């Protein structure tokens, strides 16, 4: 992986202890950043990441719900007291509750929008207030091709991911003059627990959809996130970068 230098910078990665989020957290640590990885409740995965990284001085774990406004506000109050500045926010926290629209419980629609979209808004709202003080910042939303393609049984997920892109486009215009960029990374089929738990027949069908004929690696998504979060990406703003193998 190309090594960017994030020494002296602090990055928040929501959903940062599993799958793509864990890969992003590790990549920032390897690049010298201090990382605050948030998670919703899986303490075992968080502790596993901490053991694997072995960076207790630079990896900080915080458990809260990004969809809960009060919890997000409390998190940022803690953050302000613990760190001198915030350079990077990666909105990666996300859930799925799949069902066709006619059979989808209203609670499942609301839960997915609350975590994936409202969570991105709330985390970004408080992040930009801190970033504007230093006239510098990088925000990266982890979206999905589902937001553009719309897969069956994922209307709630697709809506939330399309919403993340729209949020990014508006926010990128609002904060650009303060030297803050906002972009999206859109991963395709990535080798995570989600893919690993699928029946082999379905895995083969998904793999056949990808021109590169393989699933992506979480580290490949992380490399894209690091670029967009770097000083080198200073003129990339309001963009969605696909990491899909050509899907």
Short mmCIF file of C-alpha atoms in Angstrom, two decimals:
data_model
loop_
_atom_site.label_atom_id
_atom_site.label_comp_id
_atom_site.label_asym_id
_atom_site.label_seq_id
_atom_site.Cartn_x
_atom_site.Cartn_y
_atom_site.Cartn_z
CA UNK A 1 0.00 0.00 0.00
CA UNK A 2 1.22 3.51 -0.79
CA UNK A 3 2.30 5.08 2.47
CA UNK A 4 0.93 8.53 3.23
CA UNK A 5 2.16 10.44 6.25
CA UNK A 6 -0.54 11.17 8.81
CA UNK A 7 1.83 11.80 11.71
CA UNK A 8 0.38 14.33 14.12
CA UNK A 9 -3.15 13.90 12.72
CA UNK A 10 -6.20 12.42 14.39
CA UNK A 11 -8.76 10.37 12.46
CA UNK A 12 -12.21 9.22 13.56
CA UNK A 13 -13.42 6.03 11.85
CA UNK A 14 -17.02 5.09 12.62
CA UNK A 15 -17.72 1.38 12.50
CA UNK A 16 -13.96 1.20 12.70
CA UNK A 17 -13.45 -2.16 14.41
CA UNK A 18 -14.71 -4.67 11.83
CA UNK A 19 -14.43 -5.36 8.11
CA UNK A 20 -13.66 -2.35 5.94
CA UNK A 21 -13.68 -0.06 8.97
CA UNK A 22 -11.01 -2.11 10.74
CA UNK A 23 -8.84 -2.07 7.60
CA UNK A 24 -9.19 1.71 7.44
CA UNK A 25 -8.29 2.07 11.12
CA UNK A 26 -5.22 -0.12 10.67
CA UNK A 27 -4.13 1.79 7.56
CA UNK A 28 -4.29 5.13 9.37
CA UNK A 29 -2.32 3.71 12.29
CA UNK A 30 0.34 2.39 9.93
CA UNK A 31 0.52 5.84 8.36
CA UNK A 32 1.24 7.44 11.73
CA UNK A 33 -2.19 8.80 12.70
CA UNK A 34 -3.93 8.64 16.03
CA UNK A 35 -7.20 6.79 15.44
CA UNK A 36 -10.50 6.87 17.29
CA UNK A 37 -12.42 3.80 16.11
CA UNK A 38 -16.09 3.79 17.08
CA UNK A 39 -18.40 0.81 17.29
CA UNK A 40 -22.02 0.16 18.19
CA UNK A 41 -21.71 -2.76 20.57
CA UNK A 42 -19.44 -5.62 19.47
CA UNK A 43 -16.84 -5.33 22.23
CA UNK A 44 -15.16 -8.60 21.22
CA UNK A 45 -14.35 -7.28 17.73
CA UNK A 46 -13.09 -4.01 19.20
CA UNK A 47 -10.81 -5.77 21.65
CA UNK A 48 -9.56 -8.06 18.88
CA UNK A 49 -8.60 -5.05 16.77
CA UNK A 50 -6.81 -3.45 19.72
CA UNK A 51 -4.80 -6.61 20.33
CA UNK A 52 -3.91 -7.01 16.66
CA UNK A 53 -2.81 -3.40 16.25
CA UNK A 54 -0.79 -3.19 19.46
CA UNK A 55 -0.95 0.62 19.50
CA UNK A 56 -2.62 1.50 22.82
CA UNK A 57 -1.21 5.03 22.71
CA UNK A 58 -2.64 5.79 19.25
CA UNK A 59 -5.76 3.63 18.97
CA UNK A 60 -8.75 4.70 21.03
CA UNK A 61 -12.04 2.78 21.07
CA UNK A 62 -15.42 4.39 21.77
CA UNK A 63 -18.77 2.61 21.89
CA UNK A 64 -21.90 4.59 20.97
CA UNK A 65 -24.70 4.81 18.41
CA UNK A 66 -23.96 7.28 15.60
CA UNK A 67 -27.71 7.57 15.00
CA UNK A 68 -28.27 8.95 18.51
CA UNK A 69 -27.80 12.73 18.45
CA UNK A 70 -27.16 12.98 22.17
CA UNK A 71 -24.57 10.20 22.05
CA UNK A 72 -22.77 11.86 19.13
CA UNK A 73 -22.77 15.19 20.94
CA UNK A 74 -21.34 13.53 24.07
CA UNK A 75 -18.68 11.80 21.99
CA UNK A 76 -17.49 15.08 20.51
CA UNK A 77 -17.39 16.70 23.95
CA UNK A 78 -15.10 13.87 25.04
CA UNK A 79 -13.06 14.21 21.84
CA UNK A 80 -12.49 17.94 22.31
CA UNK A 81 -11.10 17.30 25.78
CA UNK A 82 -8.88 14.44 24.66
CA UNK A 83 -7.33 15.68 21.38
CA UNK A 84 -6.03 19.04 20.16
CA UNK A 85 -7.61 18.84 16.70
CA UNK A 86 -9.53 16.68 14.23
CA UNK A 87 -8.16 16.19 10.74
CA UNK A 88 -10.09 13.22 9.33
CA UNK A 89 -13.57 11.73 9.67
CA UNK A 90 -14.50 8.48 7.92
CA UNK A 91 -18.23 7.76 8.01
CA UNK A 92 -18.16 3.99 7.68
CA UNK A 93 -20.77 2.83 10.25
CA UNK A 94 -23.63 1.08 8.51
CA UNK A 95 -26.26 -1.63 8.88
CA UNK A 96 -28.56 -3.60 6.57
CA UNK A 97 -32.11 -4.84 7.11
CA UNK A 98 -33.02 -6.42 3.78
CA UNK A 99 -36.60 -6.99 2.61
CA UNK A 100 -38.71 -6.13 -0.42
CA UNK A 101 -40.56 -2.85 0.03
CA UNK A 102 -44.00 -4.45 0.34
CA UNK A 103 -42.83 -6.61 3.24
CA UNK A 104 -40.35 -4.23 4.88
CA UNK A 105 -41.21 -3.32 8.49
CA UNK A 106 -41.23 0.44 9.01
CA UNK A 107 -38.80 -0.06 11.89
CA UNK A 108 -36.24 -1.61 9.50
CA UNK A 109 -36.54 1.32 7.09
CA UNK A 110 -36.05 3.77 9.93
CA UNK A 111 -33.15 1.88 11.53
CA UNK A 112 -31.10 1.75 8.33
CA UNK A 113 -31.68 5.41 7.48
CA UNK A 114 -30.95 6.39 11.07
CA UNK A 115 -27.57 4.67 11.22
CA UNK A 116 -26.31 5.02 7.66
CA UNK A 117 -27.55 8.48 6.68
CA UNK A 118 -28.51 10.34 9.85
CA UNK A 119 -25.37 8.96 11.49
CA UNK A 120 -23.23 10.40 8.69
CA UNK A 121 -24.98 13.77 9.02
CA UNK A 122 -24.57 13.92 12.78
CA UNK A 123 -20.93 12.87 12.80
CA UNK A 124 -20.15 15.33 9.99
CA UNK A 125 -22.06 18.20 11.64
CA UNK A 126 -19.85 18.21 14.71
CA UNK A 127 -16.70 17.34 12.76
CA UNK A 128 -16.91 20.39 10.50
CA UNK A 129 -17.35 22.66 13.51
CA UNK A 130 -13.98 21.43 14.78
CA UNK A 131 -12.29 21.36 11.38
CA UNK A 132 -13.33 24.91 10.55
CA UNK A 133 -11.42 26.19 13.57
CA UNK A 134 -8.16 24.94 12.01
CA UNK A 135 -9.25 25.61 8.43
CA UNK A 136 -8.41 22.04 7.44
CA UNK A 137 -10.17 18.71 7.27
CA UNK A 138 -11.02 15.59 5.29
CA UNK A 139 -14.38 13.79 5.43
CA UNK A 140 -14.88 10.50 3.59
CA UNK A 141 -18.23 8.69 3.44
CA UNK A 142 -18.24 4.96 2.70
CA UNK A 143 -21.19 4.56 0.37
CA UNK A 144 -22.18 1.69 -1.97
CA UNK A 145 -23.00 0.93 -5.61
CA UNK A 146 -26.42 0.00 -4.23
CA UNK A 147 -27.18 3.70 -3.99
CA UNK A 148 -26.76 4.00 -7.76
CA UNK A 149 -27.86 0.57 -8.97
CA UNK A 150 -30.58 -0.25 -6.43
CA UNK A 151 -30.46 -3.95 -5.60
CA UNK A 152 -33.63 -5.95 -4.93
CA UNK A 153 -34.58 -6.15 -1.28
CA UNK A 154 -32.36 -3.21 -0.33
CA UNK A 155 -34.53 -0.14 -0.83
CA UNK A 156 -33.70 1.17 2.64
CA UNK A 157 -29.98 0.52 2.23
CA UNK A 158 -29.91 1.95 -1.30
CA UNK A 159 -31.76 5.08 -0.18
CA UNK A 160 -29.35 5.60 2.70
CA UNK A 161 -26.31 5.20 0.47
CA UNK A 162 -27.67 7.48 -2.24
CA UNK A 163 -28.39 9.96 0.54
CA UNK A 164 -24.76 9.82 1.70
CA UNK A 165 -23.65 10.87 -1.78
CA UNK A 166 -26.14 13.75 -1.87
CA UNK A 167 -25.05 14.82 1.62
CA UNK A 168 -21.43 14.76 0.48
CA UNK A 169 -22.13 16.90 -2.59
CA UNK A 170 -23.87 19.62 -0.61
CA UNK A 171 -21.43 19.58 2.30
CA UNK A 172 -18.40 19.65 -0.01
CA UNK A 173 -19.61 23.00 -1.37
CA UNK A 174 -20.37 24.44 2.05
CA UNK A 175 -16.95 23.83 3.60
CA UNK A 176 -14.51 24.02 0.67
CA UNK A 177 -13.47 27.59 1.46
CA UNK A 178 -12.26 26.41 4.84
CA UNK A 179 -9.89 23.91 3.17
CA UNK A 180 -12.14 20.98 4.08
CA UNK A 181 -12.85 18.37 1.42
CA UNK A 182 -15.70 15.87 1.45
CA UNK A 183 -15.75 12.77 -0.77
CA UNK A 184 -17.18 9.27 -0.99
CA UNK A 185 -15.66 5.86 -1.53
CA UNK A 186 -18.01 3.27 -3.02
CA UNK A 187 -16.79 -0.31 -2.44
CA UNK A 188 -18.21 -3.20 -4.42
CA UNK A 189 -18.05 -6.83 -3.31
CA UNK A 190 -15.32 -6.91 -0.67
CA UNK A 191 -14.04 -9.98 1.17
CA UNK A 192 -15.51 -9.36 4.62
CA UNK A 193 -17.65 -11.38 7.02
CA UNK A 194 -20.69 -10.30 5.02
CA UNK A 195 -19.45 -11.94 1.81
CA UNK A 196 -17.89 -14.86 3.64
CA UNK A 197 -21.25 -15.85 5.11
CA UNK A 198 -23.00 -16.20 1.75
CA UNK A 199 -23.72 -19.57 0.12
CA UNK A 200 -21.03 -20.55 -2.38
CA UNK A 201 -23.48 -20.42 -5.28
CA UNK A 202 -24.31 -16.81 -4.48
CA UNK A 203 -20.64 -15.95 -4.05
CA UNK A 204 -19.93 -17.32 -7.50
CA UNK A 205 -22.81 -15.35 -9.00
CA UNK A 206 -21.56 -12.12 -7.44
CA UNK A 207 -17.99 -12.83 -8.52
CA UNK A 208 -19.16 -13.36 -12.10
CA UNK A 209 -20.66 -9.85 -12.07
CA UNK A 210 -17.23 -8.28 -11.49
CA UNK A 211 -15.08 -7.70 -14.60
CA UNK A 212 -11.93 -8.46 -12.58
CA UNK A 213 -13.54 -11.79 -11.58
CA UNK A 214 -12.63 -11.51 -7.93
CA UNK A 215 -13.82 -9.84 -4.75
CA UNK A 216 -11.94 -6.85 -3.47
CA UNK A 217 -9.82 -6.70 -0.34
CA UNK A 218 -10.61 -4.38 2.53
CA UNK A 219 -7.05 -3.06 2.30
CA UNK A 220 -7.76 -1.90 -1.26
CA UNK A 221 -10.68 0.18 -0.01
CA UNK A 222 -8.53 1.53 2.82
CA UNK A 223 -5.86 2.65 0.35
CA UNK A 224 -8.44 4.75 -1.49
CA UNK A 225 -9.69 6.26 1.78
CA UNK A 226 -6.15 7.19 2.79
CA UNK A 227 -5.57 8.96 -0.52
CA UNK A 228 -8.75 11.03 -0.20
CA UNK A 229 -7.83 11.87 3.41
CA UNK A 230 -4.29 12.92 2.51
CA UNK A 231 -2.76 16.31 1.75
CA UNK A 232 -2.04 14.95 -1.73
CA UNK A 233 -5.79 14.82 -2.48
CA UNK A 234 -6.24 18.54 -1.79
CA UNK A 235 -8.01 19.18 -5.13
CA UNK A 236 -10.38 16.19 -4.96
CA UNK A 237 -13.69 17.42 -3.57
CA UNK A 238 -17.30 16.34 -4.05
CA UNK A 239 -16.24 13.10 -5.76
CA UNK A 240 -17.33 9.47 -5.48
CA UNK A 241 -14.51 7.01 -6.13
CA UNK A 242 -15.61 3.48 -6.95
CA UNK A 243 -13.58 0.51 -5.70
CA UNK A 244 -15.63 -2.16 -7.44
CA UNK A 245 -13.37 -4.00 -9.85
CA UNK A 246 -15.38 -2.43 -12.67
CA UNK A 247 -18.86 -3.44 -11.44
#
